[in-house]
Tab-separated table of C-alpha atoms and ligand atoms in Angstrom:
chain	number	residue	atom	x	y	z
A	295	MET	CA	202.135	-121.633	89.549
A	296	THR	CA	205.745	-122.808	90.142
A	297	THR	CA	206.559	-126.321	89.250
A	298	SER	CA	207.029	-127.085	92.955
A	299	ASP	CA	203.150	-126.277	93.192
A	300	PRO	CA	201.697	-129.771	93.675
A	301	THR	CA	198.613	-128.846	91.717
A	302	ALA	CA	200.694	-128.157	88.517
A	303	GLN	CA	201.437	-131.929	88.393
A	304	THR	CA	199.136	-135.046	88.207
A	305	LEU	CA	198.669	-137.184	91.111
A	306	GLU	CA	200.575	-139.895	89.581
A	307	GLN	CA	203.474	-137.572	89.027
A	308	LEU	CA	203.303	-136.652	92.669
A	309	GLY	CA	203.263	-140.497	93.435
A	310	VAL	CA	200.027	-140.343	95.056
A	311	LYS	CA	198.377	-143.808	94.680
A	312	THR	CA	196.198	-144.444	97.602
A	313	LEU	CA	193.013	-143.037	98.976
A	314	GLU	CA	194.869	-142.057	102.114
A	315	ALA	CA	197.591	-140.163	100.023
A	316	VAL	CA	194.604	-138.256	98.242
A	317	GLY	CA	193.176	-137.276	101.645
A	318	GLU	CA	196.478	-136.042	102.930
A	319	LYS	CA	197.209	-133.965	99.686
A	320	PHE	CA	193.812	-132.329	100.192
A	321	ALA	CA	194.419	-131.719	103.848
A	322	GLU	CA	197.742	-130.110	102.903
A	323	LEU	CA	195.969	-127.701	100.603
A	324	ARG	CA	193.244	-126.866	102.948
A	325	GLN	CA	195.768	-125.870	105.505
A	326	ARG	CA	197.683	-123.771	103.044
A	327	PHE	CA	194.477	-122.009	102.108
A	328	ASP	CA	193.585	-121.419	105.558
A	329	ASP	CA	196.976	-119.952	106.363
A	330	GLN	CA	197.049	-117.699	103.491
A	331	SER	CA	193.571	-116.438	103.891
A	332	SER	CA	194.303	-115.023	107.460
A	333	LEU	CA	197.568	-113.801	106.266
A	334	HIS	CA	196.344	-111.686	103.372
A	335	PHE	CA	193.173	-110.839	104.782
A	336	SER	CA	194.184	-107.488	106.264
A	337	ASN	CA	195.817	-105.978	102.945
A	338	ARG	CA	193.334	-105.208	100.162
A	339	GLU	CA	195.925	-105.730	97.292
A	340	ASN	CA	197.238	-108.945	98.716
A	341	TRP	CA	193.717	-110.159	99.190
A	342	GLN	CA	192.868	-109.664	95.572
A	343	VAL	CA	196.056	-111.568	94.468
A	344	PHE	CA	195.007	-114.375	96.817
A	345	LEU	CA	191.570	-114.676	95.447
A	346	VAL	CA	192.922	-114.922	91.872
A	347	LYS	CA	195.594	-117.491	93.068
A	348	TRP	CA	192.779	-119.790	94.487
A	349	THR	CA	189.842	-119.174	92.392
A	350	GLY	CA	191.143	-117.908	89.029
A	351	ARG	CA	189.386	-119.491	86.244
A	352	LYS	CA	192.603	-120.394	84.181
A	353	SER	CA	195.435	-121.082	86.685
A	354	GLY	CA	193.775	-120.854	89.945
A	355	VAL	CA	194.360	-123.748	92.436
A	356	LEU	CA	190.903	-125.036	92.172
A	357	SER	CA	190.956	-125.039	88.355
A	358	GLN	CA	194.363	-126.741	88.438
A	359	ILE	CA	193.213	-129.453	90.556
A	360	THR	CA	190.282	-130.000	88.359
A	361	ASN	CA	192.608	-130.299	85.195
A	362	ASN	CA	195.706	-131.849	86.646
A	363	TRP	CA	194.318	-133.997	89.461
A	364	LEU	CA	190.810	-134.994	88.784
A	365	LYS	CA	190.724	-135.263	84.925
A	366	MET	CA	193.989	-137.169	84.960
A	367	ALA	CA	193.133	-139.401	87.998
A	368	SER	CA	193.068	-143.206	87.573
A	369	PRO	CA	189.562	-144.603	87.518
A	370	GLU	CA	190.065	-145.844	91.374
A	371	LEU	CA	190.990	-142.598	92.698
A	372	LYS	CA	188.661	-140.288	90.579
A	373	PRO	CA	185.529	-140.474	92.723
A	374	VAL	CA	187.472	-139.695	95.889
A	375	VAL	CA	189.386	-136.859	94.058
A	376	GLY	CA	186.159	-135.565	92.967
A	377	GLN	CA	184.453	-135.592	96.584
A	378	GLU	CA	187.640	-134.121	98.034
A	379	LEU	CA	187.690	-131.361	95.417
A	380	ASN	CA	184.056	-130.436	96.115
A	381	LYS	CA	184.717	-130.352	99.767
A	382	LEU	CA	187.699	-128.080	99.218
A	383	LYS	CA	185.766	-125.794	96.803
A	384	ALA	CA	182.892	-125.395	99.375
A	385	HIS	CA	185.420	-124.661	102.164
A	386	VAL	CA	187.286	-121.995	99.902
A	387	GLU	CA	184.055	-120.250	98.828
A	388	SER	CA	182.499	-120.128	102.378
A	389	ILE	CA	185.660	-118.713	103.864
A	390	ILE	CA	186.152	-116.320	101.020
A	391	ALA	CA	182.478	-115.198	101.224
A	392	GLU	CA	182.781	-114.649	104.956
A	393	ARG	CA	185.864	-112.647	104.686
A	394	GLN	CA	184.497	-110.562	101.884
A	395	ARG	CA	181.538	-109.728	104.001
A	396	ALA	CA	183.783	-108.566	106.797
A	397	ILE	CA	185.769	-106.382	104.398
A	398	GLU	CA	182.688	-104.682	103.110
A	399	ALA	CA	181.285	-104.184	106.576
A	400	ALA	CA	184.557	-102.562	107.623
A	401	SER	CA	184.600	-100.188	104.732
A	402	GLU	CA	181.048	-99.101	105.244
A	403	GLN	CA	181.777	-98.458	108.823
A	404	SER	CA	184.753	-96.311	107.941
A	405	ALA	CA	182.694	-94.449	105.297
A	406	ALA	CA	180.022	-93.879	108.055
A	407	ALA	CA	182.624	-92.706	110.358
A	408	ARG	CA	183.863	-90.245	107.834
A	409	ASP	CA	180.547	-88.785	106.832
A	410	LYS	CA	179.374	-88.452	110.455
A	411	ILE	CA	178.146	-85.093	111.337
A	412	ASP	CA	179.653	-83.927	114.623
A	413	LEU	CA	176.915	-81.971	116.322
A	414	SER	CA	179.336	-80.628	118.905
A	415	LEU	CA	181.438	-78.645	116.323
A	416	PRO	CA	180.913	-74.978	116.374
A	417	GLY	CA	178.894	-73.765	113.292
A	418	ILE	CA	180.172	-71.696	110.338
A	419	GLU	CA	179.714	-68.260	111.319
A	420	ARG	CA	178.085	-66.022	108.638
A	421	SER	CA	179.095	-62.353	108.955
A	422	PHE	CA	176.630	-59.727	108.613
A	423	GLY	CA	177.178	-56.450	106.826
A	424	THR	CA	177.021	-53.236	108.681
A	425	ARG	CA	175.989	-49.679	107.786
A	426	HIS	CA	179.020	-47.808	106.464
A	427	LEU	CA	180.747	-45.215	108.746
A	428	ILE	CA	179.386	-42.367	106.499
A	429	ARG	CA	175.927	-43.794	106.601
A	430	GLN	CA	176.147	-44.001	110.328
A	431	THR	CA	177.329	-40.453	110.789
A	432	PHE	CA	174.524	-39.179	108.503
A	433	GLU	CA	172.049	-41.004	110.646
A	434	GLU	CA	173.662	-39.668	113.971
A	435	LEU	CA	173.686	-36.025	112.398
A	436	GLN	CA	170.047	-36.346	111.331
A	437	GLN	CA	168.911	-37.692	114.653
A	438	ILE	CA	170.418	-34.703	116.442
A	439	PHE	CA	168.342	-32.389	114.466
A	440	ILE	CA	165.095	-34.508	114.297
A	441	ALA	CA	165.146	-34.308	118.027
A	442	ILE	CA	164.643	-30.479	118.030
A	443	GLY	CA	161.979	-30.554	115.312
A	444	PHE	CA	163.892	-30.640	111.898
A	445	SER	CA	162.743	-33.056	109.259
A	446	VAL	CA	164.969	-34.696	106.595
A	447	VAL	CA	164.525	-34.043	102.870
A	448	GLN	CA	166.535	-35.061	99.937
A	449	GLY	CA	167.258	-33.396	96.552
A	450	PRO	CA	168.794	-34.018	93.010
A	451	GLU	CA	172.503	-34.420	92.545
A	452	ILE	CA	172.107	-33.042	89.062
A	453	GLU	CA	171.224	-29.360	89.447
A	454	THR	CA	170.790	-26.117	87.319
A	455	PRO	CA	172.940	-23.263	87.810
A	456	TYR	CA	170.032	-21.327	89.033
A	457	TYR	CA	169.496	-23.565	92.192
A	458	ASN	CA	173.225	-24.215	92.781
A	459	PHE	CA	174.311	-20.543	92.309
A	460	GLU	CA	171.861	-17.845	91.280
A	461	ALA	CA	169.124	-18.139	93.733
A	462	LEU	CA	171.724	-18.430	96.462
A	463	ASN	CA	172.837	-15.031	95.589
A	464	ILE	CA	175.871	-16.165	93.559
A	465	PRO	CA	175.522	-14.336	90.213
A	466	GLU	CA	177.308	-15.372	87.099
A	467	HIS	CA	180.959	-14.157	87.179
A	468	HIS	CA	180.921	-14.019	90.862
A	469	PRO	CA	184.208	-15.438	92.242
A	470	ALA	CA	182.444	-17.854	94.640
A	471	ARG	CA	181.510	-19.951	91.409
A	472	ASP	CA	185.204	-20.536	90.676
A	473	ASN	CA	185.971	-21.578	94.059
A	474	MET	CA	183.390	-24.267	93.752
A	475	ASP	CA	185.307	-26.132	90.718
A	476	THR	CA	181.979	-27.171	89.224
A	477	PHE	CA	181.446	-30.373	87.101
A	478	TYR	CA	179.221	-29.424	84.272
A	479	ILE	CA	177.255	-32.054	82.428
A	480	GLU	CA	178.586	-32.637	78.995
A	481	GLY	CA	176.519	-31.295	76.027
A	482	VAL	CA	174.392	-29.105	78.248
A	483	ARG	CA	177.113	-26.754	79.552
A	484	ASN	CA	175.508	-24.008	81.532
A	485	SER	CA	172.241	-25.772	81.750
A	486	HIS	CA	173.063	-28.613	84.330
A	487	LEU	CA	175.711	-29.468	86.647
A	488	LEU	CA	176.574	-31.729	89.431
A	489	ARG	CA	175.671	-29.717	92.727
A	490	THR	CA	178.639	-28.518	94.463
A	491	HIS	CA	176.889	-28.201	97.847
A	492	THR	CA	173.468	-29.282	99.317
A	493	SER	CA	172.484	-25.645	99.459
A	494	PRO	CA	170.309	-25.673	96.495
A	495	MET	CA	167.838	-27.667	98.587
A	496	GLN	CA	167.425	-24.415	100.689
A	497	ILE	CA	165.720	-22.846	97.522
A	498	ARG	CA	163.840	-25.993	96.391
A	499	THR	CA	162.381	-26.219	99.801
A	500	MET	CA	161.326	-22.580	100.271
A	501	GLU	CA	159.808	-22.558	96.819
A	502	LYS	CA	157.570	-25.409	97.708
A	503	GLU	CA	156.959	-24.898	101.356
A	504	LYS	CA	155.454	-21.951	103.338
A	505	PRO	CA	157.270	-20.874	106.347
A	506	PRO	CA	158.004	-22.130	109.027
A	507	VAL	CA	160.803	-24.292	107.604
A	508	ARG	CA	163.173	-26.584	109.607
A	509	ILE	CA	164.952	-29.127	107.302
A	510	VAL	CA	168.211	-30.942	107.148
A	511	VAL	CA	169.366	-32.294	103.792
A	512	PRO	CA	171.843	-35.111	103.664
A	513	GLY	CA	173.594	-35.986	100.390
A	514	LYS	CA	176.367	-36.317	97.918
A	515	VAL	CA	178.082	-33.357	96.379
A	516	TYR	CA	180.832	-32.925	93.731
A	517	ARG	CA	183.798	-30.584	93.160
A	518	ARG	CA	186.658	-30.920	90.771
A	519	ASP	CA	190.309	-30.960	91.675
A	520	ASN	CA	190.094	-31.054	95.221
A	521	PRO	CA	192.351	-33.995	96.227
A	522	ASP	CA	193.464	-32.722	99.384
A	523	ALA	CA	193.292	-34.585	102.593
A	524	THR	CA	189.789	-33.696	103.449
A	525	HIS	CA	188.027	-33.913	100.023
A	526	GLY	CA	187.666	-36.117	97.124
A	527	TYR	CA	185.802	-35.491	93.781
A	528	MET	CA	182.592	-36.535	95.500
A	529	PHE	CA	181.918	-36.043	99.224
A	530	HIS	CA	179.070	-35.788	101.628
A	531	GLN	CA	177.145	-32.867	103.146
A	532	ILE	CA	174.359	-32.270	105.380
A	533	GLU	CA	172.662	-28.903	104.907
A	534	GLY	CA	170.437	-27.348	107.516
A	535	LEU	CA	167.870	-24.432	107.195
A	536	ALA	CA	165.567	-22.914	109.609
A	537	VAL	CA	163.264	-20.014	108.693
A	538	ASP	CA	160.523	-18.657	110.850
A	539	THR	CA	159.029	-15.152	111.735
A	540	ASP	CA	161.099	-14.739	114.924
A	541	ILE	CA	164.360	-16.576	114.475
A	542	THR	CA	167.508	-14.745	115.885
A	543	PHE	CA	171.220	-14.834	115.907
A	544	CYS	CA	170.684	-16.357	119.517
A	545	ASP	CA	168.645	-19.250	118.137
A	546	PHE	CA	171.301	-19.783	115.627
A	547	LYS	CA	174.112	-19.880	118.368
A	548	GLY	CA	171.936	-21.978	120.685
A	549	THR	CA	171.375	-24.536	117.889
A	550	VAL	CA	175.077	-24.730	117.175
A	551	GLU	CA	175.935	-25.119	120.891
A	552	TYR	CA	173.283	-27.872	121.140
A	553	PHE	CA	174.642	-29.595	118.213
A	554	ALA	CA	178.245	-29.532	119.232
A	555	ARG	CA	177.370	-30.856	122.578
A	556	GLU	CA	175.291	-33.642	121.155
A	557	PHE	CA	177.941	-34.744	118.562
A	558	LEU	CA	181.131	-34.254	120.423
A	559	GLY	CA	180.157	-34.596	124.169
A	560	PRO	CA	178.538	-32.431	126.818
A	561	LYS	CA	181.638	-30.445	127.825
A	562	THR	CA	182.111	-29.147	124.238
A	563	LYS	CA	182.263	-25.386	123.721
A	564	THR	CA	181.853	-23.596	120.629
A	565	ARG	CA	183.178	-20.316	118.975
A	566	LEU	CA	181.995	-18.562	115.801
A	567	ARG	CA	184.627	-16.948	113.536
A	568	PRO	CA	183.627	-14.248	110.894
A	569	SER	CA	183.298	-15.827	107.451
A	570	TYR	CA	181.718	-15.257	104.075
A	571	PHE	CA	179.161	-17.084	102.070
A	572	PRO	CA	176.901	-15.116	99.608
A	573	PHE	CA	173.730	-16.772	100.778
A	574	THR	CA	174.283	-15.981	104.649
A	575	GLU	CA	174.890	-12.738	106.193
A	576	PRO	CA	176.465	-12.566	108.619
A	577	SER	CA	178.309	-15.739	107.937
A	578	ALA	CA	180.340	-17.825	110.332
A	579	GLU	CA	182.789	-20.675	110.715
A	580	VAL	CA	181.756	-22.823	113.747
A	581	ASP	CA	184.587	-24.255	115.888
A	582	ALA	CA	184.227	-26.547	118.734
A	583	THR	CA	186.797	-27.252	121.597
A	584	CYS	CA	188.885	-30.518	120.648
A	585	HIS	CA	186.903	-33.593	121.519
A	586	VAL	CA	190.307	-35.330	122.103
A	587	CYS	CA	192.104	-33.031	124.369
A	588	GLY	CA	189.290	-31.001	125.561
A	589	GLY	CA	190.883	-27.728	124.325
A	590	LYS	CA	194.463	-28.182	125.863
A	591	GLY	CA	195.980	-28.857	122.302
A	592	CYS	CA	196.902	-32.138	120.683
A	593	ARG	CA	197.781	-33.692	117.283
A	594	VAL	CA	193.970	-33.861	116.347
A	595	CYS	CA	193.497	-30.073	116.763
A	596	LYS	CA	197.174	-29.287	115.549
A	597	PHE	CA	197.698	-27.897	118.959
A	598	SER	CA	195.199	-25.160	118.709
A	599	GLY	CA	192.557	-26.651	120.979
A	600	TRP	CA	189.858	-26.018	118.435
A	601	ILE	CA	188.486	-28.045	115.489
A	602	GLU	CA	186.442	-26.557	112.603
A	603	LEU	CA	183.032	-28.001	112.327
A	604	PHE	CA	181.184	-26.201	109.548
A	605	GLY	CA	180.051	-23.110	107.752
A	606	ALA	CA	176.826	-21.287	108.620
A	607	GLY	CA	175.048	-18.104	109.123
A	608	MET	CA	171.835	-16.109	109.049
A	609	VAL	CA	170.082	-16.515	105.888
A	610	ASN	CA	170.859	-13.592	103.499
A	611	PRO	CA	167.528	-11.628	102.756
A	612	ALA	CA	168.605	-11.461	99.304
A	613	VAL	CA	167.739	-15.160	99.117
A	614	TYR	CA	164.162	-14.671	100.209
A	615	GLY	CA	163.651	-12.677	97.049
A	616	PHE	CA	164.218	-15.700	94.958
A	617	VAL	CA	161.532	-17.732	96.761
A	618	LYS	CA	158.983	-15.124	97.341
A	619	TYR	CA	159.524	-15.100	101.158
A	620	ASP	CA	158.983	-11.758	102.810
A	621	PRO	CA	162.325	-10.519	104.096
A	622	GLU	CA	160.735	-8.087	106.324
A	623	ARG	CA	158.722	-10.738	108.383
A	624	LEU	CA	161.067	-13.743	108.176
A	625	SER	CA	164.443	-14.588	109.259
A	626	GLY	CA	166.462	-17.821	109.572
A	627	PHE	CA	169.809	-19.553	109.678
A	628	ALA	CA	171.497	-22.138	107.520
A	629	PHE	CA	174.605	-24.555	107.826
A	630	GLY	CA	176.376	-26.828	105.668
A	631	MET	CA	178.555	-29.540	107.093
A	632	GLY	CA	181.198	-31.831	105.589
A	633	VAL	CA	180.038	-35.152	106.735
A	634	ASP	CA	183.292	-37.067	105.704
A	635	ARG	CA	185.377	-34.507	107.563
A	636	LEU	CA	183.058	-34.855	110.715
A	637	ALA	CA	183.199	-38.653	110.737
A	638	MET	CA	186.880	-38.740	110.336
A	639	MET	CA	187.425	-36.270	113.060
A	640	LYS	CA	185.105	-37.913	115.527
A	641	TYR	CA	186.279	-41.520	114.756
A	642	GLY	CA	189.984	-40.744	114.367
A	643	VAL	CA	190.113	-41.678	110.638
A	644	THR	CA	193.324	-40.149	109.092
A	645	GLU	CA	192.977	-40.895	105.309
A	646	VAL	CA	189.960	-40.109	103.134
A	647	PRO	CA	190.573	-43.133	100.796
A	648	LEU	CA	189.766	-45.444	103.726
A	649	LEU	CA	186.177	-44.073	103.609
A	650	PHE	CA	185.755	-45.187	99.991
A	651	GLN	CA	187.882	-48.257	99.321
A	652	ASN	CA	185.603	-50.761	101.371
A	653	ASP	CA	188.296	-52.588	102.838
A	654	LEU	CA	186.514	-54.934	105.268
A	655	ARG	CA	189.422	-54.562	107.769
A	656	PHE	CA	188.475	-50.861	107.980
A	657	LEU	CA	184.643	-51.222	107.863
A	658	ARG	CA	184.518	-53.839	110.525
A	659	GLN	CA	186.030	-51.356	112.907
A	660	PHE	CA	182.588	-49.690	112.869
A	661	PRO	CA	179.948	-52.353	113.647
B	791	LIG	N1	177.260	-24.523	101.097
B	791	LIG	C1	178.329	-24.151	101.856
B	791	LIG	C2	179.548	-24.991	101.305
B	791	LIG	O1	179.371	-25.879	100.672
B	791	LIG	C3	178.241	-24.319	103.374
B	791	LIG	C4	177.105	-23.491	103.922
B	791	LIG	C5	175.725	-23.891	103.889
B	791	LIG	C6	177.394	-22.158	104.434
B	791	LIG	C7	174.771	-23.174	104.608
B	791	LIG	C8	176.462	-21.395	105.196
B	791	LIG	C9	175.169	-21.924	105.044
B	791	LIG	O2	180.699	-24.489	101.556
């Protein structure tokens, strides 16, 4: 309080001697209080300072009046000062309480406004996963063969040289073993390996099942040192095998044509090029007319009009010997497709790593 503050002095020092003069002083104070309370009401910090200034226990205006005016008043003035002080106190308290309630109500309201849930806002969209392009392609390929009576079987990725090579008419020291760049399992060299193709399932199936056999085998296969544009260390194949008493090369060719039309479109044509696999005889590479240019020549088919689909052939009778099938009575065909290659070709994917990096920007393109 500054010294010009009347409550810092006694009434006598202020020259207040009459009852009227006491009434005037209190009226002045009351007016000052009313002015300040409306002035500081809107600002939280000023309001706190204002509260202390009027009701502070030590040097608040009301305490000062008690100490400097009331206690020091002359006996004649004392009762009136007491009455006036009580009135002023009651006024101050009621105004403060009223304003305090208004302040609280306002802050409650703004908190409510802040926490309010706006039901018209769009919800948070949770994204769903989708099947990977390779998985989708597997299912597409399987479906094409299921539709003509094939069933789907799966087999082990850890194989023995017998199933992976020998029973497929690839004896030890046969150069075809080198081409396959096999991963052998450590410590059991020559006893176990990671299958280099899905063809071992031809043998496992014929060992177990009597003819007729019509299967497709989707799965992972492994080869070392094949980091070219179309193969990683692991890639996916789908094997096919059909064996019965009367399966001819025409059935083989018809199946190939059916497949190419289903997979690449009804206008697709196919051609067979002579090839070699120890477990098929004759063997063929199956080509299809390019699904992008229709055979005219474009970047996808490297301007040849043709794209390579898969390796295939009539089951080599030598294989039947390993599974105790009668080569005189039975015949069939087999094929092995590189699923990654087919998926990339059909969906225009140019880099193998894209298939394995699980980059959502890539995956979302194949919902
Ligand atoms: N297994 C062969 C490979 O991986 C493909 C194939 C399967 C060829 C069946 C003919 C018959 O290259």
